[in-house]
Amino acid sequence: MLTKARERLSVSVEPIFADRGLCGREFGMLVLLSRRGALRQTDLADALRIDRTTAMHSVDTLQAAALIQRHPYPGDRRAHAVKITAAGKKVMKQILPVLAAAERRFLTGLDAAEREQLMALLSRLVTS
Amino acid sequence: MLTKARERLSVSVEPIFADRGLCGREFGMLVLLSRRGALRQTDLADALRIDRTTAMHSVDTLQAAALIQRHPYPGDRRAHAVKITAAGKKVMKQILPVLAAAERRFLTGLDAAEREQLMALLSRLVTS
DNA sequence: TATTGTTATACTCTATAACTATA
DNA sequence: TATAGTTATAGAGTATAACAATA
């Protein structure tokens, strides 16, 4: 059931990212970088629980689209400080409401109280 | 949240199949075949919403393990009637309670009423 | 002409291994 | 000796294309 629900959601949500040349993970990186500021690539990999080479591909994609930039990392010349650009913030802000709308469509059929219930139950499953 | 919950569940459930040389999809085929009797490979593909070549790989795997058999399909000599074997039913019945136990562990933290609530809400999302 | 099963092939996604430059 | 980033490569998993047999 979880599989089906998730599949259904991602079918309606992934095209939103794909339209901008991104995938869900890359959007997640933008959100992460806008919240936490500059991060090293390994920090991104750890946060997303993926290999650092996998993270690098996404960083490459985002940089090619000028949505993030690699900067020198203060205090460690091996590392890069990955920062979201103004263009990156803009794209992220464009996506957010579209994403919220898709989520609302996905949740059509549940009233406000039921949505909260679902979220509460799921979050307990995820964190327990 | 759905993604995380599903990931968490599959981490605890996939090893159950892997221990028997199967994956979730192949177990799903066994369940399907035990419920609906003989099916053509395209029927399996349609039911699981995968390509028929992808379904074929799973049918190959299950047949190599002698959990299913390909028979002539009455009335269409192009098709194969895929049937679950006695060994297949046995493996399926061995897996079912282990799976249920894993599901219960996954749902630890929710009481009976909350589990029902979650299932009800998810099923409405899936079918709506 | 269309469909079933099959084969061969290609593509996507992800990770591992090895390299470099730093630490 | 270990770590950050990179490169090249390999492995799943899935799909597409083409084929033979049959409809």
PDB file of C-alpha atoms (C1' of nucleotides) in Angstrom:
ATOM      1  CA  MET A   1       0.000   0.000   0.000  1.00  0.00           C
ATOM      2  CA  LEU A   2       2.856   2.335   0.873  1.00  0.00           C
ATOM      3  CA  THR A   3       4.522   1.370  -2.379  1.00  0.00           C
ATOM      4  CA  LYS A   4       1.429   2.115  -4.399  1.00  0.00           C
ATOM      5  CA  ALA A   5       0.786   5.424  -2.641  1.00  0.00           C
ATOM      6  CA  ARG A   6       4.355   6.529  -3.114  1.00  0.00           C
ATOM      7  CA  GLU A   7       4.358   5.455  -6.755  1.00  0.00           C
ATOM      8  CA  ARG A   8       1.175   7.413  -7.325  1.00  0.00           C
ATOM      9  CA  LEU A   9       2.604  10.520  -5.714  1.00  0.00           C
ATOM     10  CA  SER A  10       5.885  10.388  -7.582  1.00  0.00           C
ATOM     11  CA  VAL A  11       4.120   9.947 -10.903  1.00  0.00           C
ATOM     12  CA  SER A  12       2.447  13.306 -10.342  1.00  0.00           C
ATOM     13  CA  VAL A  13       5.441  14.993  -8.757  1.00  0.00           C
ATOM     14  CA  GLU A  14       8.475  13.899 -10.772  1.00  0.00           C
ATOM     15  CA  PRO A  15       7.344  15.629 -13.975  1.00  0.00           C
ATOM     16  CA  ILE A  16       7.407  18.910 -12.073  1.00  0.00           C
ATOM     17  CA  PHE A  17      11.131  18.469 -11.538  1.00  0.00           C
ATOM     18  CA  ALA A  18      11.732  16.932 -14.954  1.00  0.00           C
ATOM     19  CA  ASP A  19      10.197  19.986 -16.616  1.00  0.00           C
ATOM     20  CA  ARG A  20      13.098  21.972 -15.151  1.00  0.00           C
ATOM     21  CA  GLY A  21      15.703  19.357 -16.011  1.00  0.00           C
ATOM     22  CA  LEU A  22      15.880  18.129 -12.419  1.00  0.00           C
ATOM     23  CA  CYS A  23      14.862  15.112 -10.398  1.00  0.00           C
ATOM     24  CA  GLY A  24      13.479  14.876  -6.885  1.00  0.00           C
ATOM     25  CA  ARG A  25      16.895  14.416  -5.358  1.00  0.00           C
ATOM     26  CA  GLU A  26      18.266  17.518  -7.010  1.00  0.00           C
ATOM     27  CA  PHE A  27      15.323  19.560  -5.829  1.00  0.00           C
ATOM     28  CA  GLY A  28      15.980  18.140  -2.375  1.00  0.00           C
ATOM     29  CA  MET A  29      19.539  19.401  -2.615  1.00  0.00           C
ATOM     30  CA  LEU A  30      18.331  22.889  -3.452  1.00  0.00           C
ATOM     31  CA  VAL A  31      16.017  22.873  -0.442  1.00  0.00           C
ATOM     32  CA  LEU A  32      18.799  21.581   1.784  1.00  0.00           C
ATOM     33  CA  LEU A  33      21.266  24.190   0.565  1.00  0.00           C
ATOM     34  CA  SER A  34      18.759  27.008   0.942  1.00  0.00           C
ATOM     35  CA  ARG A  35      18.144  25.955   4.537  1.00  0.00           C
ATOM     36  CA  ARG A  36      21.602  25.052   5.718  1.00  0.00           C
ATOM     37  CA  GLY A  37      23.780  27.326   3.608  1.00  0.00           C
ATOM     38  CA  ALA A  38      27.017  26.035   2.078  1.00  0.00           C
ATOM     39  CA  LEU A  39      27.667  22.322   2.443  1.00  0.00           C
ATOM     40  CA  ARG A  40      30.461  20.054   1.329  1.00  0.00           C
ATOM     41  CA  GLN A  41      29.580  17.390  -1.197  1.00  0.00           C
ATOM     42  CA  THR A  42      30.080  14.677   1.406  1.00  0.00           C
ATOM     43  CA  ASP A  43      27.664  16.526   3.692  1.00  0.00           C
ATOM     44  CA  LEU A  44      25.084  16.428   0.907  1.00  0.00           C
ATOM     45  CA  ALA A  45      25.737  12.733   0.346  1.00  0.00           C
ATOM     46  CA  ASP A  46      25.366  11.959   4.058  1.00  0.00           C
ATOM     47  CA  ALA A  47      22.201  14.027   4.388  1.00  0.00           C
ATOM     48  CA  LEU A  48      20.607  12.268   1.424  1.00  0.00           C
ATOM     49  CA  ARG A  49      22.034   8.878   2.370  1.00  0.00           C
ATOM     50  CA  ILE A  50      23.655   8.331  -0.985  1.00  0.00           C
ATOM     51  CA  ASP A  51      27.196   7.668  -2.148  1.00  0.00           C
ATOM     52  CA  ARG A  52      29.375  10.735  -2.620  1.00  0.00           C
ATOM     53  CA  THR A  53      29.859   9.859  -6.303  1.00  0.00           C
ATOM     54  CA  THR A  54      26.102   9.767  -6.734  1.00  0.00           C
ATOM     55  CA  ALA A  55      25.840  13.115  -4.989  1.00  0.00           C
ATOM     56  CA  MET A  56      28.499  14.458  -7.327  1.00  0.00           C
ATOM     57  CA  HIS A  57      26.428  13.681 -10.396  1.00  0.00           C
ATOM     58  CA  SER A  58      23.582  15.737  -8.990  1.00  0.00           C
ATOM     59  CA  VAL A  59      25.941  18.554  -8.036  1.00  0.00           C
ATOM     60  CA  ASP A  60      27.279  18.471 -11.608  1.00  0.00           C
ATOM     61  CA  THR A  61      23.749  18.666 -12.995  1.00  0.00           C
ATOM     62  CA  LEU A  62      22.814  21.552 -10.732  1.00  0.00           C
ATOM     63  CA  GLN A  63      26.012  23.408 -11.522  1.00  0.00           C
ATOM     64  CA  ALA A  64      25.550  22.914 -15.271  1.00  0.00           C
ATOM     65  CA  ALA A  65      22.154  24.570 -14.838  1.00  0.00           C
ATOM     66  CA  ALA A  66      23.797  27.331 -12.765  1.00  0.00           C
ATOM     67  CA  LEU A  67      21.512  26.569  -9.830  1.00  0.00           C
ATOM     68  CA  ILE A  68      24.429  25.957  -7.479  1.00  0.00           C
ATOM     69  CA  GLN A  69      28.101  26.886  -7.469  1.00  0.00           C
ATOM     70  CA  ARG A  70      31.218  25.227  -6.106  1.00  0.00           C
ATOM     71  CA  HIS A  71      33.314  27.559  -3.973  1.00  0.00           C
ATOM     72  CA  PRO A  72      36.516  27.014  -2.030  1.00  0.00           C
ATOM     73  CA  TYR A  73      35.779  25.599   1.387  1.00  0.00           C
ATOM     74  CA  PRO A  74      37.329  27.726   4.128  1.00  0.00           C
ATOM     75  CA  GLY A  75      39.838  25.744   6.144  1.00  0.00           C
ATOM     76  CA  ASP A  76      40.017  22.658   3.946  1.00  0.00           C
ATOM     77  CA  ARG A  77      41.423  22.952   0.483  1.00  0.00           C
ATOM     78  CA  ARG A  78      40.305  19.438  -0.423  1.00  0.00           C
ATOM     79  CA  ALA A  79      36.642  20.306  -0.065  1.00  0.00           C
ATOM     80  CA  HIS A  80      34.176  22.407  -2.030  1.00  0.00           C
ATOM     81  CA  ALA A  81      31.577  24.609  -0.464  1.00  0.00           C
ATOM     82  CA  VAL A  82      28.422  24.013  -2.479  1.00  0.00           C
ATOM     83  CA  LYS A  83      26.140  27.044  -2.449  1.00  0.00           C
ATOM     84  CA  ILE A  84      22.763  27.678  -4.010  1.00  0.00           C
ATOM     85  CA  THR A  85      22.745  30.573  -6.486  1.00  0.00           C
ATOM     86  CA  ALA A  86      20.128  33.280  -6.930  1.00  0.00           C
ATOM     87  CA  ALA A  87      18.913  31.370  -9.990  1.00  0.00           C
ATOM     88  CA  GLY A  88      18.726  28.236  -7.858  1.00  0.00           C
ATOM     89  CA  LYS A  89      16.607  29.968  -5.242  1.00  0.00           C
ATOM     90  CA  LYS A  90      14.378  31.309  -7.951  1.00  0.00           C
ATOM     91  CA  VAL A  91      13.780  27.892  -9.495  1.00  0.00           C
ATOM     92  CA  MET A  92      13.180  26.427  -6.067  1.00  0.00           C
ATOM     93  CA  LYS A  93      10.608  29.102  -5.279  1.00  0.00           C
ATOM     94  CA  GLN A  94       8.922  28.478  -8.608  1.00  0.00           C
ATOM     95  CA  ILE A  95       8.690  24.788  -7.916  1.00  0.00           C
ATOM     96  CA  LEU A  96       7.428  24.986  -4.326  1.00  0.00           C
ATOM     97  CA  PRO A  97       3.837  26.113  -5.026  1.00  0.00           C
ATOM     98  CA  VAL A  98       3.481  23.741  -7.992  1.00  0.00           C
ATOM     99  CA  LEU A  99       4.638  20.949  -5.747  1.00  0.00           C
ATOM    100  CA  ALA A 100       2.195  21.961  -3.037  1.00  0.00           C
ATOM    101  CA  ALA A 101      -0.615  21.960  -5.591  1.00  0.00           C
ATOM    102  CA  ALA A 102       0.334  18.474  -6.748  1.00  0.00           C
ATOM    103  CA  GLU A 103       0.368  17.342  -3.160  1.00  0.00           C
ATOM    104  CA  ARG A 104      -3.090  18.785  -2.611  1.00  0.00           C
ATOM    105  CA  ARG A 105      -4.368  16.988  -5.702  1.00  0.00           C
ATOM    106  CA  PHE A 106      -2.788  13.800  -4.419  1.00  0.00           C
ATOM    107  CA  LEU A 107      -4.549  14.275  -1.099  1.00  0.00           C
ATOM    108  CA  THR A 108      -7.908  15.008  -2.686  1.00  0.00           C
ATOM    109  CA  GLY A 109     -10.380  12.740  -0.949  1.00  0.00           C
ATOM    110  CA  LEU A 110      -8.974  13.372   2.499  1.00  0.00           C
ATOM    111  CA  ASP A 111     -10.233  16.315   4.519  1.00  0.00           C
ATOM    112  CA  ALA A 112      -7.928  18.521   6.559  1.00  0.00           C
ATOM    113  CA  ALA A 113      -8.208  16.453   9.722  1.00  0.00           C
ATOM    114  CA  GLU A 114      -7.525  13.238   7.840  1.00  0.00           C
ATOM    115  CA  ARG A 115      -4.464  14.724   6.170  1.00  0.00           C
ATOM    116  CA  GLU A 116      -3.055  15.699   9.537  1.00  0.00           C
ATOM    117  CA  GLN A 117      -3.825  12.244  10.868  1.00  0.00           C
ATOM    118  CA  LEU A 118      -2.027  10.607   7.963  1.00  0.00           C
ATOM    119  CA  MET A 119       1.006  12.834   8.370  1.00  0.00           C
ATOM    120  CA  ALA A 120       1.111  12.177  12.110  1.00  0.00           C
ATOM    121  CA  LEU A 121       0.884   8.427  11.655  1.00  0.00           C
ATOM    122  CA  LEU A 122       3.502   8.351   8.923  1.00  0.00           C
ATOM    123  CA  SER A 123       5.916  10.509  10.855  1.00  0.00           C
ATOM    124  CA  ARG A 124       5.680   8.143  13.798  1.00  0.00           C
ATOM    125  CA  LEU A 125       6.493   5.222  11.505  1.00  0.00           C
ATOM    126  CA  VAL A 126       9.440   7.053  10.034  1.00  0.00           C
ATOM    127  CA  THR A 127      11.003   8.178  13.285  1.00  0.00           C
ATOM    128  CA  SER A 128      10.254   5.246  15.570  1.00  0.00           C
TER     129      SER A 128
ATOM    130  CA  MET B   1       7.384  10.959   4.150  1.00  0.00           C
ATOM    131  CA  LEU B   2       5.811   8.225   2.055  1.00  0.00           C
ATOM    132  CA  THR B   3       9.193   7.612   0.499  1.00  0.00           C
ATOM    133  CA  LYS B   4      10.900   7.297   3.856  1.00  0.00           C
ATOM    134  CA  ALA B   5       8.211   5.027   5.279  1.00  0.00           C
ATOM    135  CA  ARG B   6       8.308   2.796   2.244  1.00  0.00           C
ATOM    136  CA  GLU B   7      12.103   2.669   2.273  1.00  0.00           C
ATOM    137  CA  ARG B   8      12.028   1.696   5.927  1.00  0.00           C
ATOM    138  CA  LEU B   9       9.517  -1.061   5.307  1.00  0.00           C
ATOM    139  CA  SER B  10      11.318  -2.499   2.316  1.00  0.00           C
ATOM    140  CA  VAL B  11      14.620  -2.592   4.185  1.00  0.00           C
ATOM    141  CA  SER B  12      13.024  -4.955   6.680  1.00  0.00           C
ATOM    142  CA  VAL B  13      10.995  -6.907   4.148  1.00  0.00           C
ATOM    143  CA  GLU B  14      13.249  -7.425   1.120  1.00  0.00           C
ATOM    144  CA  PRO B  15      15.728  -9.651   2.995  1.00  0.00           C
ATOM    145  CA  ILE B  16      12.872 -12.052   3.678  1.00  0.00           C
ATOM    146  CA  PHE B  17      12.502 -12.589  -0.057  1.00  0.00           C
ATOM    147  CA  ALA B  18      16.233 -12.431  -0.727  1.00  0.00           C
ATOM    148  CA  ASP B  19      16.838 -15.266   1.765  1.00  0.00           C
ATOM    149  CA  ARG B  20      14.817 -17.464  -0.592  1.00  0.00           C
ATOM    150  CA  GLY B  21      16.472 -16.145  -3.731  1.00  0.00           C
ATOM    151  CA  LEU B  22      13.474 -13.966  -4.605  1.00  0.00           C
ATOM    152  CA  CYS B  23      12.530 -10.319  -4.690  1.00  0.00           C
ATOM    153  CA  GLY B  24       9.273  -8.626  -3.772  1.00  0.00           C
ATOM    154  CA  ARG B  25       8.005  -8.750  -7.312  1.00  0.00           C
ATOM    155  CA  GLU B  26       8.564 -12.472  -7.580  1.00  0.00           C
ATOM    156  CA  PHE B  27       6.794 -13.081  -4.307  1.00  0.00           C
ATOM    157  CA  GLY B  28       3.987 -10.941  -5.662  1.00  0.00           C
ATOM    158  CA  MET B  29       3.803 -13.203  -8.698  1.00  0.00           C
ATOM    159  CA  LEU B  30       3.479 -16.254  -6.474  1.00  0.00           C
ATOM    160  CA  VAL B  31       0.621 -14.629  -4.558  1.00  0.00           C
ATOM    161  CA  LEU B  32      -1.054 -13.603  -7.792  1.00  0.00           C
ATOM    162  CA  LEU B  33      -0.746 -17.064  -9.294  1.00  0.00           C
ATOM    163  CA  SER B  34      -2.006 -18.755  -6.150  1.00  0.00           C
ATOM    164  CA  ARG B  35      -5.080 -16.528  -6.197  1.00  0.00           C
ATOM    165  CA  ARG B  36      -5.883 -16.375  -9.875  1.00  0.00           C
ATOM    166  CA  GLY B  37      -4.610 -19.731 -11.117  1.00  0.00           C
ATOM    167  CA  ALA B  38      -2.744 -19.969 -14.422  1.00  0.00           C
ATOM    168  CA  LEU B  39      -1.903 -16.688 -16.130  1.00  0.00           C
ATOM    169  CA  ARG B  40      -0.127 -15.789 -19.335  1.00  0.00           C
ATOM    170  CA  GLN B  41       3.133 -13.894 -19.004  1.00  0.00           C
ATOM    171  CA  THR B  42       1.530 -10.793 -20.470  1.00  0.00           C
ATOM    172  CA  ASP B  43      -1.213 -11.048 -17.855  1.00  0.00           C
ATOM    173  CA  LEU B  44       1.443 -11.060 -15.163  1.00  0.00           C
ATOM    174  CA  ALA B  45       3.159  -8.093 -16.767  1.00  0.00           C
ATOM    175  CA  ASP B  46      -0.096  -6.154 -16.981  1.00  0.00           C
ATOM    176  CA  ALA B  47      -1.080  -6.976 -13.408  1.00  0.00           C
ATOM    177  CA  LEU B  48       2.289  -5.825 -12.090  1.00  0.00           C
ATOM    178  CA  ARG B  49       2.491  -2.898 -14.512  1.00  0.00           C
ATOM    179  CA  ILE B  50       5.850  -3.894 -15.899  1.00  0.00           C
ATOM    180  CA  ASP B  51       7.155  -4.687 -19.344  1.00  0.00           C
ATOM    181  CA  ARG B  52       6.599  -8.258 -20.530  1.00  0.00           C
ATOM    182  CA  THR B  53      10.360  -8.746 -20.895  1.00  0.00           C
ATOM    183  CA  THR B  54      10.816  -7.688 -17.283  1.00  0.00           C
ATOM    184  CA  ALA B  55       8.089 -10.108 -16.259  1.00  0.00           C
ATOM    185  CA  MET B  56       9.871 -12.806 -18.224  1.00  0.00           C
ATOM    186  CA  HIS B  57      13.036 -12.446 -16.156  1.00  0.00           C
ATOM    187  CA  SER B  58      11.024 -13.027 -12.988  1.00  0.00           C
ATOM    188  CA  VAL B  59       9.224 -15.988 -14.552  1.00  0.00           C
ATOM    189  CA  ASP B  60      12.620 -17.405 -15.497  1.00  0.00           C
ATOM    190  CA  THR B  61      13.872 -16.965 -11.936  1.00  0.00           C
ATOM    191  CA  LEU B  62      10.791 -18.611 -10.454  1.00  0.00           C
ATOM    192  CA  GLN B  63      10.938 -21.486 -12.911  1.00  0.00           C
ATOM    193  CA  ALA B  64      14.654 -22.042 -12.252  1.00  0.00           C
ATOM    194  CA  ALA B  65      13.710 -22.405  -8.575  1.00  0.00           C
ATOM    195  CA  ALA B  66      10.855 -24.750  -9.571  1.00  0.00           C
ATOM    196  CA  LEU B  67       8.316 -22.475  -7.869  1.00  0.00           C
ATOM    197  CA  ILE B  68       6.294 -22.072 -11.078  1.00  0.00           C
ATOM    198  CA  GLN B  69       5.980 -23.987 -14.323  1.00  0.00           C
ATOM    199  CA  ARG B  70       5.228 -22.997 -17.876  1.00  0.00           C
ATOM    200  CA  HIS B  71       2.460 -25.070 -19.447  1.00  0.00           C
ATOM    201  CA  PRO B  72       0.795 -24.919 -22.867  1.00  0.00           C
ATOM    202  CA  TYR B  73      -1.957 -22.345 -22.860  1.00  0.00           C
ATOM    203  CA  PRO B  74      -5.243 -23.873 -24.005  1.00  0.00           C
ATOM    204  CA  GLY B  75      -6.540 -22.190 -27.150  1.00  0.00           C
ATOM    205  CA  ASP B  76      -3.455 -20.088 -27.964  1.00  0.00           C
ATOM    206  CA  ARG B  77      -0.266 -21.843 -28.898  1.00  0.00           C
ATOM    207  CA  ARG B  78       1.728 -18.618 -28.737  1.00  0.00           C
ATOM    208  CA  ALA B  79       1.121 -18.230 -25.016  1.00  0.00           C
ATOM    209  CA  HIS B  80       2.303 -20.039 -21.917  1.00  0.00           C
ATOM    210  CA  ALA B  81       0.106 -20.814 -18.947  1.00  0.00           C
ATOM    211  CA  VAL B  82       2.204 -19.946 -15.911  1.00  0.00           C
ATOM    212  CA  LYS B  83       1.201 -21.996 -12.887  1.00  0.00           C
ATOM    213  CA  ILE B  84       2.471 -22.063  -9.326  1.00  0.00           C
ATOM    214  CA  THR B  85       3.869 -25.452  -8.259  1.00  0.00           C
ATOM    215  CA  ALA B  86       3.416 -27.276  -4.954  1.00  0.00           C
ATOM    216  CA  ALA B  87       6.919 -26.123  -4.036  1.00  0.00           C
ATOM    217  CA  GLY B  88       5.902 -22.572  -4.941  1.00  0.00           C
ATOM    218  CA  LYS B  89       2.875 -22.696  -2.678  1.00  0.00           C
ATOM    219  CA  LYS B  90       5.011 -24.099   0.101  1.00  0.00           C
ATOM    220  CA  VAL B  91       7.567 -21.288  -0.145  1.00  0.00           C
ATOM    221  CA  MET B  92       4.790 -18.723  -0.305  1.00  0.00           C
ATOM    222  CA  LYS B  93       3.182 -20.142   2.823  1.00  0.00           C
ATOM    223  CA  GLN B  94       6.533 -20.120   4.587  1.00  0.00           C
ATOM    224  CA  ILE B  95       7.075 -16.491   3.719  1.00  0.00           C
ATOM    225  CA  LEU B  96       3.620 -15.190   4.638  1.00  0.00           C
ATOM    226  CA  PRO B  97       3.904 -15.363   8.445  1.00  0.00           C
ATOM    227  CA  VAL B  98       7.479 -14.024   8.405  1.00  0.00           C
ATOM    228  CA  LEU B  99       6.234 -11.145   6.320  1.00  0.00           C
ATOM    229  CA  ALA B 100       3.351 -10.512   8.698  1.00  0.00           C
ATOM    230  CA  ALA B 101       5.775 -10.451  11.617  1.00  0.00           C
ATOM    231  CA  ALA B 102       7.996  -7.934   9.835  1.00  0.00           C
ATOM    232  CA  GLU B 103       4.930  -5.827   9.144  1.00  0.00           C
ATOM    233  CA  ARG B 104       3.976  -5.917  12.804  1.00  0.00           C
ATOM    234  CA  ARG B 105       7.482  -4.859  13.797  1.00  0.00           C
ATOM    235  CA  PHE B 106       7.279  -2.053  11.266  1.00  0.00           C
ATOM    236  CA  LEU B 107       3.995  -0.925  12.777  1.00  0.00           C
ATOM    237  CA  THR B 108       5.273  -1.055  16.353  1.00  0.00           C
ATOM    238  CA  GLY B 109       4.391   2.281  17.862  1.00  0.00           C
ATOM    239  CA  LEU B 110       0.900   2.328  16.402  1.00  0.00           C
ATOM    240  CA  ASP B 111      -1.929   0.658  18.280  1.00  0.00           C
ATOM    241  CA  ALA B 112      -4.583  -1.436  16.565  1.00  0.00           C
ATOM    242  CA  ALA B 113      -6.933   1.471  15.929  1.00  0.00           C
ATOM    243  CA  GLU B 114      -4.142   3.609  14.493  1.00  0.00           C
ATOM    244  CA  ARG B 115      -3.037   0.808  12.185  1.00  0.00           C
ATOM    245  CA  GLU B 116      -6.545   0.506  10.830  1.00  0.00           C
ATOM    246  CA  GLN B 117      -6.727   4.270  10.414  1.00  0.00           C
ATOM    247  CA  LEU B 118      -3.470   4.321   8.487  1.00  0.00           C
ATOM    248  CA  MET B 119      -4.568   1.492   6.226  1.00  0.00           C
ATOM    249  CA  ALA B 120      -7.904   3.157   5.588  1.00  0.00           C
ATOM    250  CA  LEU B 121      -6.319   6.491   4.725  1.00  0.00           C
ATOM    251  CA  LEU B 122      -3.692   4.935   2.477  1.00  0.00           C
ATOM    252  CA  SER B 123      -6.215   2.803   0.654  1.00  0.00           C
ATOM    253  CA  ARG B 124      -8.274   5.884  -0.110  1.00  0.00           C
ATOM    254  CA  LEU B 125      -5.204   7.602  -1.534  1.00  0.00           C
ATOM    255  CA  VAL B 126      -4.365   4.589  -3.646  1.00  0.00           C
ATOM    256  CA  THR B 127      -7.800   4.044  -5.123  1.00  0.00           C
ATOM    257  CA  SER B 128      -9.098   7.596  -5.426  1.00  0.00           C
TER     258      SER B 128
ATOM    259  C1'  DT C   1      -1.618  -7.325 -39.392  1.00  0.00           C
ATOM    260  C1'  DA C   2      -1.318  -8.000 -34.557  1.00  0.00           C
ATOM    261  C1'  DT C   3       0.201 -10.544 -30.501  1.00  0.00           C
ATOM    262  C1'  DT C   4       3.160 -13.984 -27.398  1.00  0.00           C
ATOM    263  C1'  DG C   5       7.275 -15.199 -25.976  1.00  0.00           C
ATOM    264  C1'  DT C   6      11.993 -14.671 -26.655  1.00  0.00           C
ATOM    265  C1'  DT C   7      16.693 -12.753 -27.524  1.00  0.00           C
ATOM    266  C1'  DA C   8      19.853  -9.229 -27.831  1.00  0.00           C
ATOM    267  C1'  DT C   9      20.828  -4.765 -26.742  1.00  0.00           C
ATOM    268  C1'  DA C  10      20.781  -0.220 -24.564  1.00  0.00           C
ATOM    269  C1'  DC C  11      19.789   2.893 -21.009  1.00  0.00           C
ATOM    270  C1'  DT C  12      19.426   4.599 -16.258  1.00  0.00           C
ATOM    271  C1'  DC C  13      20.757   4.580 -11.731  1.00  0.00           C
ATOM    272  C1'  DT C  14      23.762   3.521  -8.335  1.00  0.00           C
ATOM    273  C1'  DA C  15      27.857   2.002  -6.300  1.00  0.00           C
ATOM    274  C1'  DT C  16      32.972   0.386  -6.107  1.00  0.00           C
ATOM    275  C1'  DA C  17      37.900   1.119  -7.119  1.00  0.00           C
ATOM    276  C1'  DA C  18      41.566   3.823  -8.059  1.00  0.00           C
ATOM    277  C1'  DC C  19      43.644   8.359  -8.510  1.00  0.00           C
ATOM    278  C1'  DT C  20      45.027  13.401  -6.855  1.00  0.00           C
ATOM    279  C1'  DA C  21      45.456  16.738  -3.719  1.00  0.00           C
ATOM    280  C1'  DT C  22      45.220  17.807   0.458  1.00  0.00           C
ATOM    281  C1'  DA C  23      44.907  16.920   5.722  1.00  0.00           C
TER     282       DA C  23
ATOM    283  C1'  DT D   1      47.369   7.268   7.173  1.00  0.00           C
ATOM    284  C1'  DA D   2      42.935   9.162   6.170  1.00  0.00           C
ATOM    285  C1'  DT D   3      39.661  12.150   3.693  1.00  0.00           C
ATOM    286  C1'  DA D   4      37.355  15.235  -0.375  1.00  0.00           C
ATOM    287  C1'  DG D   5      36.626  15.303  -4.821  1.00  0.00           C
ATOM    288  C1'  DT D   6      37.058  13.161  -9.164  1.00  0.00           C
ATOM    289  C1'  DT D   7      37.268   9.660 -12.890  1.00  0.00           C
ATOM    290  C1'  DA D   8      36.470   5.418 -14.890  1.00  0.00           C
ATOM    291  C1'  DT D   9      34.127   1.324 -14.555  1.00  0.00           C
ATOM    292  C1'  DA D  10      30.858  -2.234 -13.241  1.00  0.00           C
ATOM    293  C1'  DG D  11      26.597  -3.940 -11.604  1.00  0.00           C
ATOM    294  C1'  DA D  12      21.555  -3.937 -10.965  1.00  0.00           C
ATOM    295  C1'  DG D  13      17.222  -3.210 -12.986  1.00  0.00           C
ATOM    296  C1'  DT D  14      14.506  -1.869 -16.540  1.00  0.00           C
ATOM    297  C1'  DA D  15      13.100  -0.960 -21.114  1.00  0.00           C
ATOM    298  C1'  DT D  16      13.235  -0.963 -26.483  1.00  0.00           C
ATOM    299  C1'  DA D  17      13.886  -3.397 -30.977  1.00  0.00           C
ATOM    300  C1'  DA D  18      13.801  -7.214 -33.710  1.00  0.00           C
ATOM    301  C1'  DC D  19      12.604 -12.019 -34.513  1.00  0.00           C
ATOM    302  C1'  DA D  20       9.900 -16.594 -34.840  1.00  0.00           C
ATOM    303  C1'  DA D  21       5.655 -18.733 -34.139  1.00  0.00           C
ATOM    304  C1'  DT D  22       0.987 -18.221 -34.055  1.00  0.00           C
ATOM    305  C1'  DA D  23      -3.428 -15.675 -34.227  1.00  0.00           C
TER     306       DA D  23
END
